[in-house]
Amino acid sequence: MPAESYTQPMNSAPLTVRDAVYDLMRRFGMTYVFGNPGSTELPMFRGFPKDFHYLLGLQEAVAVGTADGYAQATRNASLVNLHSAAGVGNAMGNIFTAFKNRTPMVIIAGQQARSILPFDPFLASAQATELPKPYVKWSIEPARAADVPMAFARAYYTAMMPPRGPVLISVPADDWDRPAELVAARIVSRELRPEPRVIELIARALNESRNPAFVVGAGIDRDVAWDEMVRLAESQNAPVWAAPMSGRCGFPENHLLFAGFLPPMREKIVALLEGHDLVLAVGAPAFTYHVEGSGSHIPPNATLCQLTDDSTTAAWTPTGIAAVGSIRLSLLDLLAHTVETRRSKPAPRQPASRADESAPMSAAFVLQTLQEVRDSESILVEEAPSARTAMQSYMPITRSEGFYTMDSGGLGWAMPAAVGIALAKPGEKVVALIGDGSSMYSIQALWSAAQWKLPITFIVLNNRGYAALKDFAPVFGFGKDDPVQGTEISNIDFVKLAQAQGCQGVRVADASTLKEALSLALKADVPTLVEVEIA
């Protein structure tokens, strides 16, 4: 965090709200502003500091998605600027995703001038603090202009406290020129240690277990606890499952102890964990469900234990023991209280069968080929729901911070998030794997990638529809041949969309040309989109 603060020149005008907020932004390392401006925001940016950067998104969802990826990759809160009620409304899908992703983010939303708020003016946000709820940790429209800097400081600390998440400040347009005082930046703890008694109970259960299983989630990678999770699994010779719908990878997927991916269905989770007498969920809810189910949440005669940084998650977990606190500190404490096991190693996970060429290509064949040509250290950002099973089979994630997707299930996040991650990690290769339907929610992110000259490889899997919905339809009683309304997409030229926004683009329809096209795109030093036609 930069140490420099604002120094007022001698004989200068009094400090303003703008000066005090800029000072805090610099101290908090928030010199990038992600936004899409409107009239009520303009006063904030008069005299914009030369060491700051405004990163324009061509739609508010793009700005928030980019800020989400940037914040996750830098592990610091990002700053988003949105336009009053209309801009916040446009951005709500990705604000919801940021909340589910536990992404620290400070959103400054514009508001009409205080002097005309009683007259219901054009572009005013009538209930500015209520609009983003419940998907912000805190929201405020300060009672006085002079309170804005203090509100900004509180917003930053709140966003960064676990569980992290977005916050919103509504600032009337005429506040920025009002007098204010500087607010001192403080050191505030960001890690909470779990209760020792509860850790000891979980350690005892693990030491006495005959056949434990671990379920890992996004909280491990968010809390820099990857190495500690590997140490615990190896000390216990326990199989490790990925939690349902997890937005980050919590364990190397090529490890001999990695067992696979749990589906978001209660009965299937219980079946896969059958025979285990202890289930320890780490950095993940126990469990995330997508469809209605029935029966027990865990196998008969099994005990559920949980390490989570979210007290709300601990409160709704239906059974077992929950330790609330930093995932990394929880694992360190658990390692100190557990003994190395004499259990035999579980049987290794069987590799997926080779995918064959076909016309049109299968998603499995495309992702198998991508895995063969990409650098294993490259960062994968994914939003291709119908291809996720194939990705999990053919593209193992083997490093911390090697994978990002959305915890929310809301589309329109990954394409701008890839831009934010690439911006935060210069020199690292970012590969964005996007479905054709998903891409259209925030296709404007290609313009941002081109403007900032980020060498991202965007791979659009074009199956001409919302295939995930078709796959899911039988769960809700659709027959094999029943039409699913609103799922067909056709006649979109993704290559031209990319070129129109300043990116390179190439289309691949023949399996024989796939490997070369992917190799060239991965080597390109400019943003490049590869549209792949699949079955």
Short mmCIF file of C-alpha atoms in Angstrom, two decimals:
data_model
loop_
_atom_site.label_atom_id
_atom_site.label_comp_id
_atom_site.label_asym_id
_atom_site.label_seq_id
_atom_site.Cartn_x
_atom_site.Cartn_y
_atom_site.Cartn_z
CA MET A 1 0.00 0.00 0.00
CA PRO A 2 1.54 3.36 -1.00
CA ALA A 3 2.71 5.42 1.99
CA GLU A 4 2.40 8.82 0.36
CA SER A 5 -0.56 10.99 1.28
CA TYR A 6 -1.98 14.26 0.10
CA THR A 7 0.09 17.30 1.00
CA GLN A 8 -1.72 20.59 0.84
CA PRO A 9 0.29 23.36 -0.81
CA MET A 10 0.80 26.52 1.21
CA ASN A 11 -1.79 29.26 0.61
CA SER A 12 -3.98 26.85 -1.39
CA ALA A 13 -7.76 26.51 -1.27
CA PRO A 14 -9.27 24.41 1.53
CA LEU A 15 -9.27 20.65 1.08
CA THR A 16 -12.39 19.21 -0.56
CA VAL A 17 -14.19 15.89 -0.36
CA ARG A 18 -12.52 15.04 -3.66
CA ASP A 19 -9.04 15.70 -2.24
CA ALA A 20 -9.70 13.58 0.85
CA VAL A 21 -11.10 10.64 -1.14
CA TYR A 22 -8.23 10.74 -3.65
CA ASP A 23 -5.82 10.67 -0.71
CA LEU A 24 -7.47 7.52 0.67
CA MET A 25 -7.60 5.89 -2.75
CA ARG A 26 -3.86 6.39 -3.11
CA ARG A 27 -3.17 5.07 0.41
CA PHE A 28 -5.35 2.00 -0.21
CA GLY A 29 -3.68 1.20 -3.54
CA MET A 30 -6.84 1.98 -5.51
CA THR A 31 -5.48 4.16 -8.30
CA TYR A 32 -7.40 2.25 -10.99
CA VAL A 33 -11.04 3.27 -11.38
CA PHE A 34 -13.31 0.89 -13.33
CA GLY A 35 -16.44 2.55 -14.60
CA ASN A 36 -18.90 3.83 -17.13
CA PRO A 37 -19.54 7.48 -16.26
CA GLY A 38 -22.68 9.60 -16.26
CA SER A 39 -23.47 13.20 -15.55
CA THR A 40 -23.76 12.82 -11.76
CA GLU A 41 -20.23 11.36 -11.61
CA LEU A 42 -18.42 14.06 -13.56
CA PRO A 43 -17.58 16.27 -10.52
CA MET A 44 -15.63 13.38 -8.97
CA PHE A 45 -13.15 13.38 -11.83
CA ARG A 46 -12.27 17.04 -12.19
CA GLY A 47 -8.53 17.36 -11.58
CA PHE A 48 -8.07 13.57 -11.88
CA PRO A 49 -4.57 12.72 -10.52
CA LYS A 50 -1.96 11.92 -13.14
CA ASP A 51 -0.95 8.72 -11.34
CA PHE A 52 -4.56 7.42 -11.47
CA HIS A 53 -6.16 5.55 -14.37
CA TYR A 54 -9.80 5.48 -15.45
CA LEU A 55 -10.58 2.15 -17.14
CA LEU A 56 -13.69 2.55 -19.22
CA GLY A 57 -16.10 -0.34 -19.71
CA LEU A 58 -18.65 0.07 -22.48
CA GLN A 59 -21.43 -1.17 -20.20
CA GLU A 60 -21.68 -1.19 -16.42
CA ALA A 61 -21.67 -4.99 -16.17
CA VAL A 62 -18.34 -4.96 -18.02
CA ALA A 63 -16.89 -2.43 -15.58
CA VAL A 64 -17.93 -4.48 -12.54
CA GLY A 65 -16.82 -7.79 -14.06
CA THR A 66 -13.42 -6.34 -14.93
CA ALA A 67 -13.07 -4.89 -11.43
CA ASP A 68 -14.02 -8.28 -9.97
CA GLY A 69 -11.27 -10.09 -11.86
CA TYR A 70 -8.76 -7.37 -10.99
CA ALA A 71 -9.62 -7.46 -7.28
CA GLN A 72 -9.41 -11.24 -7.09
CA ALA A 73 -6.06 -11.28 -8.87
CA THR A 74 -4.53 -8.45 -6.78
CA ARG A 75 -6.23 -9.50 -3.51
CA ASN A 76 -7.11 -5.86 -2.89
CA ALA A 77 -10.44 -4.08 -3.18
CA SER A 78 -11.11 -2.54 -6.57
CA LEU A 79 -12.90 0.77 -7.10
CA VAL A 80 -15.93 0.95 -9.37
CA ASN A 81 -17.74 4.10 -10.48
CA LEU A 82 -21.38 3.71 -11.59
CA HIS A 83 -24.06 6.12 -12.73
CA SER A 84 -26.86 6.61 -10.22
CA ALA A 85 -29.78 4.16 -10.29
CA ALA A 86 -29.55 3.32 -14.00
CA GLY A 87 -25.88 2.34 -13.85
CA VAL A 88 -26.26 0.32 -10.66
CA GLY A 89 -29.24 -1.43 -12.20
CA ASN A 90 -27.28 -2.34 -15.32
CA ALA A 91 -24.48 -3.68 -13.15
CA MET A 92 -26.58 -5.68 -10.68
CA GLY A 93 -25.95 -9.07 -12.30
CA ASN A 94 -22.20 -8.76 -11.80
CA ILE A 95 -22.59 -7.09 -8.39
CA PHE A 96 -24.51 -10.24 -7.41
CA THR A 97 -21.64 -12.34 -8.76
CA ALA A 98 -19.04 -10.24 -6.89
CA PHE A 99 -21.01 -10.84 -3.69
CA LYS A 100 -21.10 -14.60 -4.30
CA ASN A 101 -17.42 -14.56 -5.32
CA ARG A 102 -16.53 -12.82 -2.02
CA THR A 103 -14.76 -10.14 -4.07
CA PRO A 104 -13.72 -6.95 -2.22
CA MET A 105 -15.04 -3.97 -4.15
CA VAL A 106 -15.92 -0.36 -3.34
CA ILE A 107 -18.65 1.01 -5.61
CA ILE A 108 -19.14 4.78 -5.77
CA ALA A 109 -22.51 5.51 -7.33
CA GLY A 110 -23.42 8.98 -8.50
CA GLN A 111 -26.45 10.80 -7.12
CA GLN A 112 -28.18 14.04 -8.04
CA ALA A 113 -27.24 17.22 -6.15
CA ARG A 114 -28.57 17.42 -2.60
CA SER A 115 -30.26 20.76 -3.27
CA ILE A 116 -32.71 19.26 -5.79
CA LEU A 117 -33.25 15.79 -4.29
CA PRO A 118 -36.57 16.87 -2.68
CA PHE A 119 -37.98 17.51 -6.17
CA ASP A 120 -37.49 13.98 -7.57
CA PRO A 121 -35.02 15.20 -10.21
CA PHE A 122 -34.06 13.48 -13.41
CA LEU A 123 -31.55 10.61 -12.85
CA ALA A 124 -31.89 10.67 -9.06
CA SER A 125 -31.68 7.36 -7.22
CA ALA A 126 -34.74 7.42 -4.96
CA GLN A 127 -33.51 4.73 -2.56
CA ALA A 128 -29.83 4.56 -3.40
CA THR A 129 -28.76 2.50 -0.38
CA GLU A 130 -31.57 -0.05 -0.85
CA LEU A 131 -31.12 -0.61 -4.59
CA PRO A 132 -28.07 -2.95 -4.41
CA LYS A 133 -29.28 -4.93 -1.38
CA PRO A 134 -28.97 -7.71 -0.40
CA TYR A 135 -25.88 -8.15 -2.58
CA VAL A 136 -23.61 -5.62 -0.90
CA LYS A 137 -22.12 -5.96 2.57
CA TRP A 138 -22.86 -2.33 3.38
CA SER A 139 -24.30 0.72 1.62
CA ILE A 140 -24.59 4.36 2.59
CA GLU A 141 -25.45 7.81 1.32
CA PRO A 142 -23.61 10.00 3.87
CA ALA A 143 -25.73 12.49 5.78
CA ARG A 144 -23.30 15.33 5.04
CA ALA A 145 -20.78 15.94 2.30
CA ALA A 146 -18.05 16.16 4.96
CA ASP A 147 -18.82 12.55 5.94
CA VAL A 148 -17.99 11.10 2.50
CA PRO A 149 -14.24 10.48 3.18
CA MET A 150 -14.97 8.67 6.45
CA ALA A 151 -17.65 6.61 4.69
CA PHE A 152 -15.11 5.72 1.99
CA ALA A 153 -12.60 4.52 4.60
CA ARG A 154 -15.24 2.42 6.34
CA ALA A 155 -16.35 1.00 3.00
CA TYR A 156 -12.81 -0.15 2.19
CA TYR A 157 -12.28 -1.84 5.55
CA THR A 158 -15.70 -3.49 5.34
CA ALA A 159 -15.04 -4.80 1.83
CA MET A 160 -11.71 -6.27 2.93
CA MET A 161 -12.95 -7.93 6.14
CA PRO A 162 -13.90 -11.61 5.79
CA PRO A 163 -16.05 -12.68 4.22
CA ARG A 164 -15.01 -10.08 1.68
CA GLY A 165 -17.49 -8.51 -0.71
CA PRO A 166 -18.77 -5.39 -2.46
CA VAL A 167 -19.96 -2.23 -0.71
CA LEU A 168 -21.64 0.89 -2.15
CA ILE A 169 -21.45 4.62 -1.41
CA SER A 170 -23.97 6.96 -3.04
CA VAL A 171 -22.39 10.42 -3.41
CA PRO A 172 -24.44 13.46 -4.48
CA ALA A 173 -22.86 15.38 -7.33
CA ASP A 174 -22.39 18.60 -5.34
CA ASP A 175 -20.54 16.86 -2.47
CA TRP A 176 -17.19 16.65 -4.23
CA ASP A 177 -16.40 20.38 -3.98
CA ARG A 178 -17.46 20.73 -0.35
CA PRO A 179 -14.78 21.21 2.33
CA ALA A 180 -13.55 18.11 4.15
CA GLU A 181 -10.68 16.87 6.29
CA LEU A 182 -8.21 14.14 5.53
CA VAL A 183 -8.95 10.75 7.08
CA ALA A 184 -6.04 8.74 8.42
CA ALA A 185 -5.58 5.28 6.91
CA ARG A 186 -5.48 2.63 9.60
CA ILE A 187 -4.19 -0.92 9.91
CA VAL A 188 -7.16 -3.25 10.38
CA SER A 189 -6.85 -7.01 10.84
CA ARG A 190 -8.10 -9.01 7.86
CA GLU A 191 -7.74 -12.50 9.36
CA LEU A 192 -9.85 -13.92 12.16
CA ARG A 193 -8.62 -16.99 14.01
CA PRO A 194 -11.22 -19.73 14.64
CA GLU A 195 -12.16 -20.76 18.15
CA PRO A 196 -9.48 -23.20 19.44
CA ARG A 197 -12.06 -25.45 21.12
CA VAL A 198 -13.87 -26.04 17.82
CA ILE A 199 -10.62 -26.72 15.94
CA GLU A 200 -9.71 -29.28 18.61
CA LEU A 201 -13.09 -31.01 18.15
CA ILE A 202 -12.56 -31.23 14.38
CA ALA A 203 -8.97 -32.44 14.85
CA ARG A 204 -10.13 -35.16 17.24
CA ALA A 205 -12.78 -36.30 14.78
CA LEU A 206 -10.19 -36.40 12.00
CA ASN A 207 -7.66 -38.31 14.12
CA GLU A 208 -10.31 -40.89 15.04
CA SER A 209 -11.78 -41.24 11.56
CA ARG A 210 -11.35 -44.52 9.71
CA ASN A 211 -12.11 -43.13 6.25
CA PRO A 212 -12.30 -39.31 5.94
CA ALA A 213 -12.99 -37.31 2.78
CA PHE A 214 -12.25 -33.64 2.08
CA VAL A 215 -14.41 -31.27 0.04
CA VAL A 216 -12.55 -28.14 -1.07
CA GLY A 217 -13.89 -24.82 -2.32
CA ALA A 218 -12.96 -21.36 -3.54
CA GLY A 219 -12.14 -20.08 -0.04
CA ILE A 220 -8.85 -21.98 -0.08
CA ASP A 221 -7.43 -20.07 -3.03
CA ARG A 222 -8.97 -16.78 -1.89
CA ASP A 223 -7.21 -17.11 1.47
CA VAL A 224 -3.81 -18.23 0.09
CA ALA A 225 -4.23 -21.64 1.74
CA TRP A 226 -3.41 -23.93 -1.22
CA ASP A 227 -0.17 -25.34 0.25
CA GLU A 228 -1.73 -25.91 3.68
CA MET A 229 -4.63 -27.83 2.10
CA VAL A 230 -2.22 -30.07 0.21
CA ARG A 231 -0.24 -30.72 3.41
CA LEU A 232 -3.37 -31.70 5.32
CA ALA A 233 -4.64 -34.02 2.59
CA GLU A 234 -1.26 -35.72 2.25
CA SER A 235 -0.90 -36.14 6.01
CA GLN A 236 -4.31 -37.87 6.13
CA ASN A 237 -4.22 -39.83 2.83
CA ALA A 238 -7.79 -38.65 2.30
CA PRO A 239 -9.52 -38.27 -1.08
CA VAL A 240 -10.22 -34.65 -2.03
CA TRP A 241 -13.38 -33.66 -3.88
CA ALA A 242 -14.04 -30.26 -5.46
CA ALA A 243 -17.15 -28.63 -4.00
CA PRO A 244 -20.17 -28.10 -6.27
CA MET A 245 -20.11 -24.95 -8.41
CA SER A 246 -16.83 -23.70 -6.96
CA GLY A 247 -15.47 -20.46 -8.44
CA ARG A 248 -11.79 -21.19 -7.72
CA CYS A 249 -9.63 -24.31 -7.59
CA GLY A 250 -8.65 -25.38 -4.06
CA PHE A 251 -6.46 -28.42 -4.77
CA PRO A 252 -4.23 -29.61 -7.65
CA GLU A 253 -6.45 -31.65 -9.94
CA ASN A 254 -3.58 -33.86 -11.13
CA HIS A 255 -2.77 -34.94 -7.56
CA LEU A 256 -3.12 -38.64 -6.74
CA LEU A 257 -5.53 -37.74 -3.91
CA PHE A 258 -7.87 -35.69 -6.12
CA ALA A 259 -11.13 -37.63 -6.43
CA GLY A 260 -13.20 -35.45 -8.77
CA PHE A 261 -16.05 -32.95 -8.75
CA LEU A 262 -19.20 -33.13 -6.66
CA PRO A 263 -22.42 -32.24 -8.51
CA PRO A 264 -24.91 -29.74 -7.02
CA MET A 265 -27.44 -32.48 -6.22
CA ARG A 266 -28.00 -33.81 -2.71
CA GLU A 267 -28.56 -37.47 -3.54
CA LYS A 268 -25.56 -37.64 -5.89
CA ILE A 269 -23.28 -35.99 -3.30
CA VAL A 270 -24.32 -38.54 -0.69
CA ALA A 271 -23.77 -41.39 -3.16
CA LEU A 272 -20.27 -40.23 -4.09
CA LEU A 273 -19.28 -39.79 -0.44
CA GLU A 274 -20.77 -43.13 0.59
CA GLY A 275 -18.53 -45.12 2.94
CA HIS A 276 -16.77 -42.12 4.47
CA ASP A 277 -17.31 -41.63 8.20
CA LEU A 278 -16.08 -38.00 8.20
CA VAL A 279 -16.59 -35.27 5.60
CA LEU A 280 -14.51 -32.11 6.08
CA ALA A 281 -15.59 -29.17 3.89
CA VAL A 282 -12.87 -26.54 3.60
CA GLY A 283 -13.56 -23.08 2.14
CA ALA A 284 -16.87 -24.23 0.69
CA PRO A 285 -20.53 -24.40 1.68
CA ALA A 286 -21.74 -27.82 2.68
CA PHE A 287 -23.30 -27.99 0.18
CA THR A 288 -24.35 -25.86 -2.80
CA TYR A 289 -27.45 -27.40 -4.43
CA HIS A 290 -28.95 -26.53 -7.81
CA VAL A 291 -32.08 -28.69 -7.74
CA GLU A 292 -34.51 -29.84 -5.12
CA GLY A 293 -33.48 -33.01 -3.31
CA SER A 294 -34.44 -35.13 -0.36
CA GLY A 295 -32.94 -37.32 2.32
CA SER A 296 -29.75 -36.90 4.29
CA HIS A 297 -27.16 -34.28 3.38
CA ILE A 298 -24.26 -36.66 4.17
CA PRO A 299 -23.87 -40.45 4.14
CA PRO A 300 -25.39 -42.42 7.05
CA ASN A 301 -23.18 -42.58 10.15
CA ALA A 302 -20.89 -39.85 8.79
CA THR A 303 -19.95 -36.62 10.59
CA LEU A 304 -19.77 -33.29 8.77
CA CYS A 305 -17.13 -30.74 9.77
CA GLN A 306 -16.55 -27.40 8.11
CA LEU A 307 -13.91 -24.68 7.94
CA THR A 308 -15.46 -21.44 6.63
CA ASP A 309 -14.76 -17.72 6.76
CA ASP A 310 -18.48 -16.92 6.57
CA SER A 311 -20.65 -17.04 9.69
CA THR A 312 -23.80 -17.02 7.55
CA THR A 313 -22.69 -20.19 5.79
CA ALA A 314 -21.90 -21.79 9.14
CA ALA A 315 -25.37 -20.83 10.40
CA TRP A 316 -27.35 -22.49 7.60
CA THR A 317 -25.23 -25.65 7.33
CA PRO A 318 -27.74 -28.34 8.34
CA THR A 319 -25.55 -30.57 10.49
CA GLY A 320 -22.13 -31.09 12.04
CA ILE A 321 -19.37 -28.85 13.44
CA ALA A 322 -18.32 -25.53 11.89
CA ALA A 323 -15.21 -23.49 12.65
CA VAL A 324 -15.51 -19.86 11.50
CA GLY A 325 -12.36 -17.92 10.67
CA SER A 326 -9.56 -17.53 8.15
CA ILE A 327 -9.23 -20.69 6.05
CA ARG A 328 -5.44 -20.46 6.11
CA LEU A 329 -5.27 -20.00 9.89
CA SER A 330 -7.86 -22.75 10.39
CA LEU A 331 -5.77 -25.18 8.36
CA LEU A 332 -2.59 -24.23 10.19
CA ASP A 333 -4.30 -24.81 13.53
CA LEU A 334 -5.77 -28.09 12.33
CA LEU A 335 -2.36 -29.28 11.11
CA ALA A 336 -0.96 -28.53 14.58
CA HIS A 337 -3.61 -30.74 16.23
CA THR A 338 -3.76 -33.71 13.87
CA VAL A 339 -1.44 -36.70 13.65
CA GLU A 340 -0.09 -38.17 10.44
CA THR A 341 -2.21 -41.11 9.43
CA ARG A 342 -1.37 -44.73 8.72
CA ARG A 343 -4.35 -45.07 6.39
CA SER A 344 -3.72 -46.47 2.94
CA LYS A 345 -3.93 -44.10 -0.01
CA PRO A 346 -7.29 -44.16 -1.83
CA ALA A 347 -7.49 -45.54 -5.33
CA PRO A 348 -6.47 -42.90 -7.89
CA ARG A 349 -9.02 -41.21 -10.11
CA GLN A 350 -9.29 -42.78 -13.55
CA PRO A 351 -8.27 -40.50 -16.43
CA ALA A 352 -10.84 -39.55 -19.05
CA SER A 353 -10.86 -41.52 -22.29
CA ARG A 354 -9.38 -39.81 -25.32
CA ALA A 355 -11.86 -37.71 -27.25
CA ASP A 356 -11.96 -38.45 -30.98
CA GLU A 357 -12.20 -36.11 -33.93
CA SER A 358 -15.70 -35.63 -35.25
CA ALA A 359 -17.63 -33.33 -37.54
CA PRO A 360 -18.79 -31.13 -35.97
CA MET A 361 -16.24 -31.25 -33.15
CA SER A 362 -17.20 -32.16 -29.60
CA ALA A 363 -16.42 -29.82 -26.71
CA ALA A 364 -14.35 -32.64 -25.23
CA PHE A 365 -12.11 -32.82 -28.31
CA VAL A 366 -11.65 -29.02 -28.38
CA LEU A 367 -10.67 -28.84 -24.71
CA GLN A 368 -8.43 -31.89 -24.95
CA THR A 369 -6.60 -30.12 -27.80
CA LEU A 370 -6.45 -26.83 -25.91
CA GLN A 371 -4.89 -28.61 -22.93
CA GLU A 372 -2.23 -30.10 -25.21
CA VAL A 373 -1.14 -26.74 -26.60
CA ARG A 374 -1.58 -24.33 -23.68
CA ASP A 375 1.07 -23.62 -21.06
CA SER A 376 0.04 -25.43 -17.87
CA GLU A 377 0.89 -22.24 -15.95
CA SER A 378 -1.58 -20.15 -17.95
CA ILE A 379 -4.67 -18.83 -16.16
CA LEU A 380 -8.03 -20.22 -17.23
CA VAL A 381 -11.15 -18.05 -16.87
CA GLU A 382 -14.32 -19.98 -17.66
CA GLU A 383 -17.98 -19.32 -18.45
CA ALA A 384 -19.07 -22.19 -20.67
CA PRO A 385 -21.62 -24.09 -18.56
CA SER A 386 -22.44 -26.82 -21.07
CA ALA A 387 -18.71 -27.56 -21.54
CA ARG A 388 -17.77 -27.50 -17.85
CA THR A 389 -17.82 -31.29 -17.44
CA ALA A 390 -15.51 -31.66 -20.44
CA MET A 391 -13.23 -28.96 -19.06
CA GLN A 392 -13.03 -30.76 -15.72
CA SER A 393 -12.17 -34.02 -17.50
CA TYR A 394 -9.54 -32.73 -19.91
CA MET A 395 -8.11 -29.54 -18.39
CA PRO A 396 -6.85 -30.20 -14.85
CA ILE A 397 -5.95 -27.07 -12.87
CA THR A 398 -2.62 -27.66 -11.18
CA ARG A 399 -1.66 -24.34 -9.60
CA SER A 400 -2.99 -21.79 -7.17
CA GLU A 401 -4.67 -18.84 -8.93
CA GLY A 402 -4.84 -20.92 -12.10
CA PHE A 403 -8.62 -20.91 -12.46
CA TYR A 404 -11.48 -18.44 -12.07
CA THR A 405 -15.20 -18.73 -12.70
CA MET A 406 -18.31 -17.25 -11.12
CA ASP A 407 -19.77 -18.63 -7.88
CA SER A 408 -23.15 -17.10 -8.73
CA GLY A 409 -24.16 -18.89 -11.92
CA GLY A 410 -24.95 -15.51 -13.48
CA LEU A 411 -23.71 -15.03 -17.04
CA GLY A 412 -21.73 -12.06 -18.35
CA TRP A 413 -18.90 -12.20 -15.82
CA ALA A 414 -15.99 -14.15 -17.28
CA MET A 415 -15.19 -12.16 -20.41
CA PRO A 416 -14.63 -8.86 -18.53
CA ALA A 417 -13.14 -10.71 -15.55
CA ALA A 418 -10.47 -12.13 -17.85
CA VAL A 419 -9.62 -8.55 -18.80
CA GLY A 420 -9.27 -7.55 -15.14
CA ILE A 421 -7.12 -10.58 -14.32
CA ALA A 422 -4.82 -9.94 -17.28
CA LEU A 423 -4.51 -6.30 -16.23
CA ALA A 424 -3.54 -7.38 -12.70
CA LYS A 425 -1.06 -10.04 -13.84
CA PRO A 426 1.05 -8.63 -16.69
CA GLY A 427 3.31 -11.26 -18.17
CA GLU A 428 0.98 -14.17 -17.39
CA LYS A 429 -1.10 -15.77 -20.11
CA VAL A 430 -4.87 -15.57 -19.61
CA VAL A 431 -7.17 -17.92 -21.55
CA ALA A 432 -10.90 -17.15 -21.46
CA LEU A 433 -13.15 -20.11 -22.27
CA ILE A 434 -16.61 -18.74 -23.06
CA GLY A 435 -19.85 -20.17 -24.41
CA ASP A 436 -21.46 -18.43 -27.35
CA GLY A 437 -24.53 -17.51 -25.28
CA SER A 438 -22.46 -16.36 -22.31
CA SER A 439 -20.27 -14.11 -24.45
CA MET A 440 -23.18 -11.96 -25.61
CA TYR A 441 -23.91 -10.70 -22.10
CA SER A 442 -20.70 -8.65 -22.02
CA ILE A 443 -19.12 -8.87 -25.47
CA GLN A 444 -18.01 -5.21 -25.07
CA ALA A 445 -15.15 -6.52 -22.91
CA LEU A 446 -13.29 -7.26 -26.16
CA TRP A 447 -13.02 -3.51 -26.74
CA SER A 448 -11.43 -3.07 -23.31
CA ALA A 449 -8.92 -5.86 -24.01
CA ALA A 450 -7.98 -4.18 -27.28
CA GLN A 451 -7.71 -0.70 -25.78
CA TRP A 452 -5.37 -1.92 -23.04
CA LYS A 453 -3.42 -4.23 -25.41
CA LEU A 454 -3.88 -7.30 -23.22
CA PRO A 455 -2.79 -10.52 -24.98
CA ILE A 456 -5.78 -12.59 -23.83
CA THR A 457 -6.89 -15.60 -25.85
CA PHE A 458 -10.71 -15.71 -25.96
CA ILE A 459 -12.08 -19.09 -27.06
CA VAL A 460 -15.78 -19.02 -27.90
CA LEU A 461 -17.38 -22.46 -28.07
CA ASN A 462 -20.20 -21.95 -30.56
CA ASN A 463 -22.94 -24.57 -30.27
CA ARG A 464 -25.57 -22.10 -31.51
CA GLY A 465 -27.63 -22.02 -28.34
CA TYR A 466 -27.98 -22.19 -24.60
CA ALA A 467 -27.01 -25.87 -24.51
CA ALA A 468 -26.77 -25.98 -20.71
CA LEU A 469 -30.52 -25.29 -20.49
CA LYS A 470 -31.28 -28.11 -22.91
CA ASP A 471 -29.10 -30.46 -20.87
CA PHE A 472 -30.89 -29.37 -17.69
CA ALA A 473 -34.44 -29.55 -19.06
CA PRO A 474 -35.04 -33.26 -18.19
CA VAL A 475 -34.63 -32.39 -14.50
CA PHE A 476 -37.84 -30.36 -14.84
CA GLY A 477 -39.79 -33.02 -16.69
CA PHE A 478 -38.99 -32.29 -20.34
CA GLY A 479 -39.04 -35.32 -22.60
CA LYS A 480 -36.18 -36.22 -24.92
CA ASP A 481 -37.78 -34.53 -27.92
CA ASP A 482 -39.64 -31.71 -26.14
CA PRO A 483 -38.57 -28.26 -27.40
CA VAL A 484 -37.04 -25.91 -24.85
CA GLN A 485 -38.16 -22.37 -25.64
CA GLY A 486 -35.68 -19.54 -26.05
CA THR A 487 -32.52 -21.64 -26.31
CA GLU A 488 -31.64 -21.32 -30.01
CA ILE A 489 -28.99 -18.79 -31.11
CA SER A 490 -27.86 -18.46 -34.71
CA ASN A 491 -26.24 -16.15 -37.25
CA ILE A 492 -23.82 -14.42 -34.87
CA ASP A 493 -20.39 -13.81 -36.39
CA PHE A 494 -18.05 -13.72 -33.40
CA VAL A 495 -14.98 -13.14 -35.57
CA LYS A 496 -16.46 -9.93 -36.98
CA LEU A 497 -17.55 -8.84 -33.49
CA ALA A 498 -13.96 -9.25 -32.32
CA GLN A 499 -12.48 -7.44 -35.30
CA ALA A 500 -14.97 -4.58 -34.98
CA GLN A 501 -13.68 -3.96 -31.44
CA GLY A 502 -9.98 -4.10 -32.32
CA CYS A 503 -9.17 -7.75 -31.63
CA GLN A 504 -7.91 -10.45 -33.96
CA GLY A 505 -10.40 -13.18 -34.79
CA VAL A 506 -10.41 -16.59 -36.46
CA ARG A 507 -13.09 -19.24 -36.95
CA VAL A 508 -12.40 -22.98 -36.76
CA ALA A 509 -14.91 -25.53 -38.07
CA ASP A 510 -12.57 -28.37 -39.04
CA ALA A 511 -10.82 -30.51 -36.44
CA SER A 512 -7.72 -30.77 -38.63
CA THR A 513 -7.02 -27.03 -38.27
CA LEU A 514 -7.87 -26.68 -34.58
CA LYS A 515 -4.47 -27.28 -33.02
CA GLU A 516 -2.65 -24.81 -35.27
CA ALA A 517 -5.31 -22.12 -34.78
CA LEU A 518 -5.18 -22.46 -30.99
CA SER A 519 -1.37 -22.48 -30.96
CA LEU A 520 -1.15 -19.28 -32.98
CA ALA A 521 -3.78 -17.55 -30.82
CA LEU A 522 -1.98 -18.51 -27.61
CA LYS A 523 1.27 -17.07 -28.95
CA ALA A 524 -0.27 -13.80 -30.13
CA ASP A 525 0.79 -10.63 -28.32
CA VAL A 526 -2.59 -8.95 -28.95
CA PRO A 527 -6.09 -10.01 -27.80
CA THR A 528 -7.31 -12.79 -30.07
CA LEU A 529 -10.66 -14.54 -30.35
CA VAL A 530 -11.00 -18.08 -31.66
CA GLU A 531 -14.55 -19.10 -32.53
CA VAL A 532 -14.84 -22.90 -32.57
CA GLU A 533 -17.93 -24.49 -34.05
CA ILE A 534 -18.92 -27.50 -31.95
CA ALA A 535 -21.74 -30.01 -31.86
#
